[in-house]
Amino acid sequence: MRKLLFIALAFIGTANVIGQSKTALSFKAEIANRNTDAISFLDRNNGKEVKKIEVNKDGFFKDSFPIEEGFYMLFDGKEYTKVFLKNGYDLTLKMDAKQFDESIVYSGKGALENNFLAQNAIEDAKYDYDLLLASTEDSFNKTIVEKKASDLSALENKKFDPSFVMLQKKNIENSFVGLTKYYEEGLKTRKMDGAMSPSFNYDNYKGGKTKLEDFRGKYVYIDVWATWCAPCRAEIPFLKKLEEKYHQKDIVFLSLSIDQLKDVEKWRKLIKDKELGGVQVFADNDWNSQFIKDYNITGIPRFILIDPNGKIVKADAPRPSSPTIEAEFDALLN
């Protein structure tokens, strides 16, 4: 999740256009075990499709078209890879969709830059961002300086297209700004651990009001979610399993919806249709609810663990799908 977030932050605020020549881009792809019969080039800033190429009778994706110089995302119907495109390039891609990043190889004009991006994606996926984000401030700052210098030095190849180097340097700068901001927000959240939790008094699905103090004497595992949030809904089966395993323990599973008031019936229907258990409450002012602000929640799903005395065990607790969650519960409850 955090790796995905870091990758997303790396795309923010980077200009996609430098210029456009009078020629066109030629692109050919030979994809084994392809996921679909079409590939698309997407604008990295808004995700809109810029060009779609359908497979031909020979099993190749091939086309020639004008393109604004810059970075795009190539989408094969299931996965994405970052590419650098410009008019005058003549690129051929060979790939096995079952080994997506690891199998990417480009040839032709523009191959040097795009093979670099493909290898960079592999190396970045190996980097332990979770460890970095959990480090001390001094360690984080030192590591950031070192990694930034390393990333920039990798661009010191005089054969690279100057426009590619310029844009990639901007990407690196923006990505580390975004990563630092994310770390600082996480640090602020972690500093809440051990403090008394902010409270709430919200409408309960079963009627009446529910406040946090109602559960004194028990641990409270709070799921901050919304009906429109796909990652939140993906956690539901895992949350149900946790509830089933620990239903006789001194822990309450509380789901706190930040849906807008106009969607309260949608919230009620989903609870009924999905047979959601635990305690279900509806925040009074969606993202602007005081409890949400107090916990500095800017993205969901978010899980919070509170002890029987009302103190915060973890302001950013593991998700139900986390491989560590049961071990953490067992340590507290057994």
mmCIF file with all atom_site columns, N, CA and C in Angstrom, residues 147-178:
data_model
loop_
_atom_site.group_PDB
_atom_site.id
_atom_site.type_symbol
_atom_site.label_atom_id
_atom_site.label_alt_id
_atom_site.label_comp_id
_atom_site.label_asym_id
_atom_site.label_entity_id
_atom_site.label_seq_id
_atom_site.pdbx_PDB_ins_code
_atom_site.Cartn_x
_atom_site.Cartn_y
_atom_site.Cartn_z
_atom_site.occupancy
_atom_site.B_iso_or_equiv
_atom_site.pdbx_formal_charge
_atom_site.auth_seq_id
_atom_site.auth_comp_id
_atom_site.auth_asym_id
_atom_site.auth_atom_id
_atom_site.pdbx_PDB_model_num
ATOM 1  N N  . LYS A 1 147 ? 19.467 8.373  -1.004  1.00 0.00 ? 147 LYS A N  1
ATOM 2  C CA . LYS A 1 147 ? 18.708 7.766  -2.104  1.00 0.00 ? 147 LYS A CA 1
ATOM 3  C C  . LYS A 1 147 ? 18.482 8.760  -3.240  1.00 0.00 ? 147 LYS A C  1
ATOM 4  N N  . LYS A 1 148 ? 18.208 9.991  -2.904  1.00 0.00 ? 148 LYS A N  1
ATOM 5  C CA . LYS A 1 148 ? 18.010 11.023 -3.922  1.00 0.00 ? 148 LYS A CA 1
ATOM 6  C C  . LYS A 1 148 ? 19.287 11.198 -4.739  1.00 0.00 ? 148 LYS A C  1
ATOM 7  N N  . ALA A 1 149 ? 20.428 11.257 -4.075  1.00 0.00 ? 149 ALA A N  1
ATOM 8  C CA . ALA A 1 149 ? 21.707 11.401 -4.762  1.00 0.00 ? 149 ALA A CA 1
ATOM 9  C C  . ALA A 1 149 ? 21.974 10.211 -5.676  1.00 0.00 ? 149 ALA A C  1
ATOM 10 N N  . SER A 1 150 ? 21.631 9.013  -5.202  1.00 0.00 ? 150 SER A N  1
ATOM 11 C CA . SER A 1 150 ? 21.818 7.809  -5.998  1.00 0.00 ? 150 SER A CA 1
ATOM 12 C C  . SER A 1 150 ? 20.922 7.815  -7.234  1.00 0.00 ? 150 SER A C  1
ATOM 13 N N  . ASP A 1 151 ? 19.656 8.212  -7.034  1.00 0.00 ? 151 ASP A N  1
ATOM 14 C CA . ASP A 1 151 ? 18.708 8.252  -8.154  1.00 0.00 ? 151 ASP A CA 1
ATOM 15 C C  . ASP A 1 151 ? 19.142 9.266  -9.208  1.00 0.00 ? 151 ASP A C  1
ATOM 16 N N  . LEU A 1 152 ? 19.631 10.402 -8.771  1.00 0.00 ? 152 LEU A N  1
ATOM 17 C CA . LEU A 1 152 ? 20.074 11.436 -9.705  1.00 0.00 ? 152 LEU A CA 1
ATOM 18 C C  . LEU A 1 152 ? 21.345 11.014 -10.445 1.00 0.00 ? 152 LEU A C  1
ATOM 19 N N  . SER A 1 153 ? 22.248 10.350 -9.728  1.00 0.00 ? 153 SER A N  1
ATOM 20 C CA . SER A 1 153 ? 23.502 9.926  -10.363 1.00 0.00 ? 153 SER A CA 1
ATOM 21 C C  . SER A 1 153 ? 23.264 8.897  -11.454 1.00 0.00 ? 153 SER A C  1
ATOM 22 N N  . ALA A 1 154 ? 22.178 8.138  -11.339 1.00 0.00 ? 154 ALA A N  1
ATOM 23 C CA . ALA A 1 154 ? 21.848 7.130  -12.348 1.00 0.00 ? 154 ALA A CA 1
ATOM 24 C C  . ALA A 1 154 ? 21.501 7.762  -13.694 1.00 0.00 ? 154 ALA A C  1
ATOM 25 N N  . LEU A 1 155 ? 21.240 9.053  -13.688 1.00 0.00 ? 155 LEU A N  1
ATOM 26 C CA . LEU A 1 155 ? 20.886 9.757  -14.932 1.00 0.00 ? 155 LEU A CA 1
ATOM 27 C C  . LEU A 1 155 ? 22.099 10.369 -15.627 1.00 0.00 ? 155 LEU A C  1
ATOM 28 N N  . GLU A 1 156 ? 23.291 10.125 -15.097 1.00 0.00 ? 156 GLU A N  1
ATOM 29 C CA . GLU A 1 156 ? 24.501 10.726 -15.654 1.00 0.00 ? 156 GLU A CA 1
ATOM 30 C C  . GLU A 1 156 ? 25.041 9.933  -16.843 1.00 0.00 ? 156 GLU A C  1
ATOM 31 N N  . ASN A 1 157 ? 24.149 9.560  -17.710 1.00 0.00 ? 157 ASN A N  1
ATOM 32 C CA . ASN A 1 157 ? 24.521 8.869  -18.945 1.00 0.00 ? 157 ASN A CA 1
ATOM 33 C C  . ASN A 1 157 ? 24.345 9.856  -20.093 1.00 0.00 ? 157 ASN A C  1
ATOM 34 N N  . LYS A 1 158 ? 25.452 10.243 -20.733 1.00 0.00 ? 158 LYS A N  1
ATOM 35 C CA . LYS A 1 158 ? 25.404 11.272 -21.762 1.00 0.00 ? 158 LYS A CA 1
ATOM 36 C C  . LYS A 1 158 ? 24.629 10.831 -22.999 1.00 0.00 ? 158 LYS A C  1
ATOM 37 N N  . LYS A 1 159 ? 24.321 9.526  -23.082 1.00 0.00 ? 159 LYS A N  1
ATOM 38 C CA . LYS A 1 159 ? 23.557 9.036  -24.228 1.00 0.00 ? 159 LYS A CA 1
ATOM 39 C C  . LYS A 1 159 ? 22.049 9.232  -24.035 1.00 0.00 ? 159 LYS A C  1
ATOM 40 N N  . PHE A 1 160 ? 21.644 9.531  -22.811 1.00 0.00 ? 160 PHE A N  1
ATOM 41 C CA . PHE A 1 160 ? 20.226 9.768  -22.562 1.00 0.00 ? 160 PHE A CA 1
ATOM 42 C C  . PHE A 1 160 ? 19.753 11.010 -23.298 1.00 0.00 ? 160 PHE A C  1
ATOM 43 N N  . ASP A 1 161 ? 18.496 10.985 -23.717 1.00 0.00 ? 161 ASP A N  1
ATOM 44 C CA . ASP A 1 161 ? 17.861 12.156 -24.313 1.00 0.00 ? 161 ASP A CA 1
ATOM 45 C C  . ASP A 1 161 ? 17.813 13.271 -23.261 1.00 0.00 ? 161 ASP A C  1
ATOM 46 N N  . PRO A 1 162 ? 18.311 14.483 -23.567 1.00 0.00 ? 162 PRO A N  1
ATOM 47 C CA . PRO A 1 162 ? 18.313 15.578 -22.585 1.00 0.00 ? 162 PRO A CA 1
ATOM 48 C C  . PRO A 1 162 ? 16.934 15.893 -22.014 1.00 0.00 ? 162 PRO A C  1
ATOM 49 N N  . SER A 1 163 ? 15.910 15.795 -22.864 1.00 0.00 ? 163 SER A N  1
ATOM 50 C CA . SER A 1 163 ? 14.546 16.056 -22.375 1.00 0.00 ? 163 SER A CA 1
ATOM 51 C C  . SER A 1 163 ? 14.127 15.008 -21.360 1.00 0.00 ? 163 SER A C  1
ATOM 52 N N  . PHE A 1 164 ? 14.493 13.752 -21.609 1.00 0.00 ? 164 PHE A N  1
ATOM 53 C CA . PHE A 1 164 ? 14.195 12.665 -20.682 1.00 0.00 ? 164 PHE A CA 1
ATOM 54 C C  . PHE A 1 164 ? 14.855 12.925 -19.333 1.00 0.00 ? 164 PHE A C  1
ATOM 55 N N  . VAL A 1 165 ? 16.131 13.310 -19.368 1.00 0.00 ? 165 VAL A N  1
ATOM 56 C CA . VAL A 1 165 ? 16.873 13.566 -18.130 1.00 0.00 ? 165 VAL A CA 1
ATOM 57 C C  . VAL A 1 165 ? 16.219 14.694 -17.340 1.00 0.00 ? 165 VAL A C  1
ATOM 58 N N  . MET A 1 166 ? 15.850 15.776 -18.040 1.00 0.00 ? 166 MET A N  1
ATOM 59 C CA . MET A 1 166 ? 15.246 16.907 -17.359 1.00 0.00 ? 166 MET A CA 1
ATOM 60 C C  . MET A 1 166 ? 13.935 16.524 -16.673 1.00 0.00 ? 166 MET A C  1
ATOM 61 N N  . LEU A 1 167 ? 13.084 15.809 -17.395 1.00 0.00 ? 167 LEU A N  1
ATOM 62 C CA . LEU A 1 167 ? 11.794 15.415 -16.821 1.00 0.00 ? 167 LEU A CA 1
ATOM 63 C C  . LEU A 1 167 ? 11.961 14.388 -15.703 1.00 0.00 ? 167 LEU A C  1
ATOM 64 N N  . GLN A 1 168 ? 12.897 13.466 -15.874 1.00 0.00 ? 168 GLN A N  1
ATOM 65 C CA . GLN A 1 168 ? 13.115 12.455 -14.836 1.00 0.00 ? 168 GLN A CA 1
ATOM 66 C C  . GLN A 1 168 ? 13.647 13.087 -13.562 1.00 0.00 ? 168 GLN A C  1
ATOM 67 N N  . LYS A 1 169 ? 14.497 14.101 -13.699 1.00 0.00 ? 169 LYS A N  1
ATOM 68 C CA . LYS A 1 169 ? 14.994 14.814 -12.524 1.00 0.00 ? 169 LYS A CA 1
ATOM 69 C C  . LYS A 1 169 ? 13.847 15.510 -11.797 1.00 0.00 ? 169 LYS A C  1
ATOM 70 N N  . LYS A 1 170 ? 12.920 16.072 -12.552 1.00 0.00 ? 170 LYS A N  1
ATOM 71 C CA . LYS A 1 170 ? 11.747 16.697 -11.930 1.00 0.00 ? 170 LYS A CA 1
ATOM 72 C C  . LYS A 1 170 ? 10.917 15.652 -11.197 1.00 0.00 ? 170 LYS A C  1
ATOM 73 N N  . ASN A 1 171 ? 10.778 14.467 -11.811 1.00 0.00 ? 171 ASN A N  1
ATOM 74 C CA . ASN A 1 171 ? 10.042 13.379 -11.156 1.00 0.00 ? 171 ASN A CA 1
ATOM 75 C C  . ASN A 1 171 ? 10.682 13.006 -9.826  1.00 0.00 ? 171 ASN A C  1
ATOM 76 N N  . ILE A 1 172 ? 12.005 12.895 -9.837  1.00 0.00 ? 172 ILE A N  1
ATOM 77 C CA . ILE A 1 172 ? 12.730 12.520 -8.616  1.00 0.00 ? 172 ILE A CA 1
ATOM 78 C C  . ILE A 1 172 ? 12.524 13.571 -7.530  1.00 0.00 ? 172 ILE A C  1
ATOM 79 N N  . GLU A 1 173 ? 12.675 14.848 -7.897  1.00 0.00 ? 173 GLU A N  1
ATOM 80 C CA . GLU A 1 173 ? 12.469 15.927 -6.930  1.00 0.00 ? 173 GLU A CA 1
ATOM 81 C C  . GLU A 1 173 ? 11.067 15.864 -6.341  1.00 0.00 ? 173 GLU A C  1
ATOM 82 N N  . ASN A 1 174 ? 10.067 15.735 -7.209  1.00 0.00 ? 174 ASN A N  1
ATOM 83 C CA . ASN A 1 174 ? 8.670  15.719 -6.745  1.00 0.00 ? 174 ASN A CA 1
ATOM 84 C C  . ASN A 1 174 ? 8.359  14.489 -5.907  1.00 0.00 ? 174 ASN A C  1
ATOM 85 N N  . SER A 1 175 ? 8.953  13.353 -6.276  1.00 0.00 ? 175 SER A N  1
ATOM 86 C CA . SER A 1 175 ? 8.673  12.127 -5.539  1.00 0.00 ? 175 SER A CA 1
ATOM 87 C C  . SER A 1 175 ? 9.209  12.213 -4.109  1.00 0.00 ? 175 SER A C  1
ATOM 88 N N  . PHE A 1 176 ? 10.382 12.817 -3.939  1.00 0.00 ? 176 PHE A N  1
ATOM 89 C CA . PHE A 1 176 ? 10.945 12.918 -2.593  1.00 0.00 ? 176 PHE A CA 1
ATOM 90 C C  . PHE A 1 176 ? 10.233 13.984 -1.762  1.00 0.00 ? 176 PHE A C  1
ATOM 91 N N  . VAL A 1 177 ? 9.714  15.016 -2.417  1.00 0.00 ? 177 VAL A N  1
ATOM 92 C CA . VAL A 1 177 ? 8.876  15.988 -1.708  1.00 0.00 ? 177 VAL A CA 1
ATOM 93 C C  . VAL A 1 177 ? 7.615  15.290 -1.200  1.00 0.00 ? 177 VAL A C  1
ATOM 94 N N  . GLY A 1 178 ? 7.001  14.496 -2.078  1.00 0.00 ? 178 GLY A N  1
ATOM 95 C CA . GLY A 1 178 ? 5.790  13.769 -1.689  1.00 0.00 ? 178 GLY A CA 1
ATOM 96 C C  . GLY A 1 178 ? 6.053  12.743 -0.605  1.00 0.00 ? 178 GLY A C  1
#
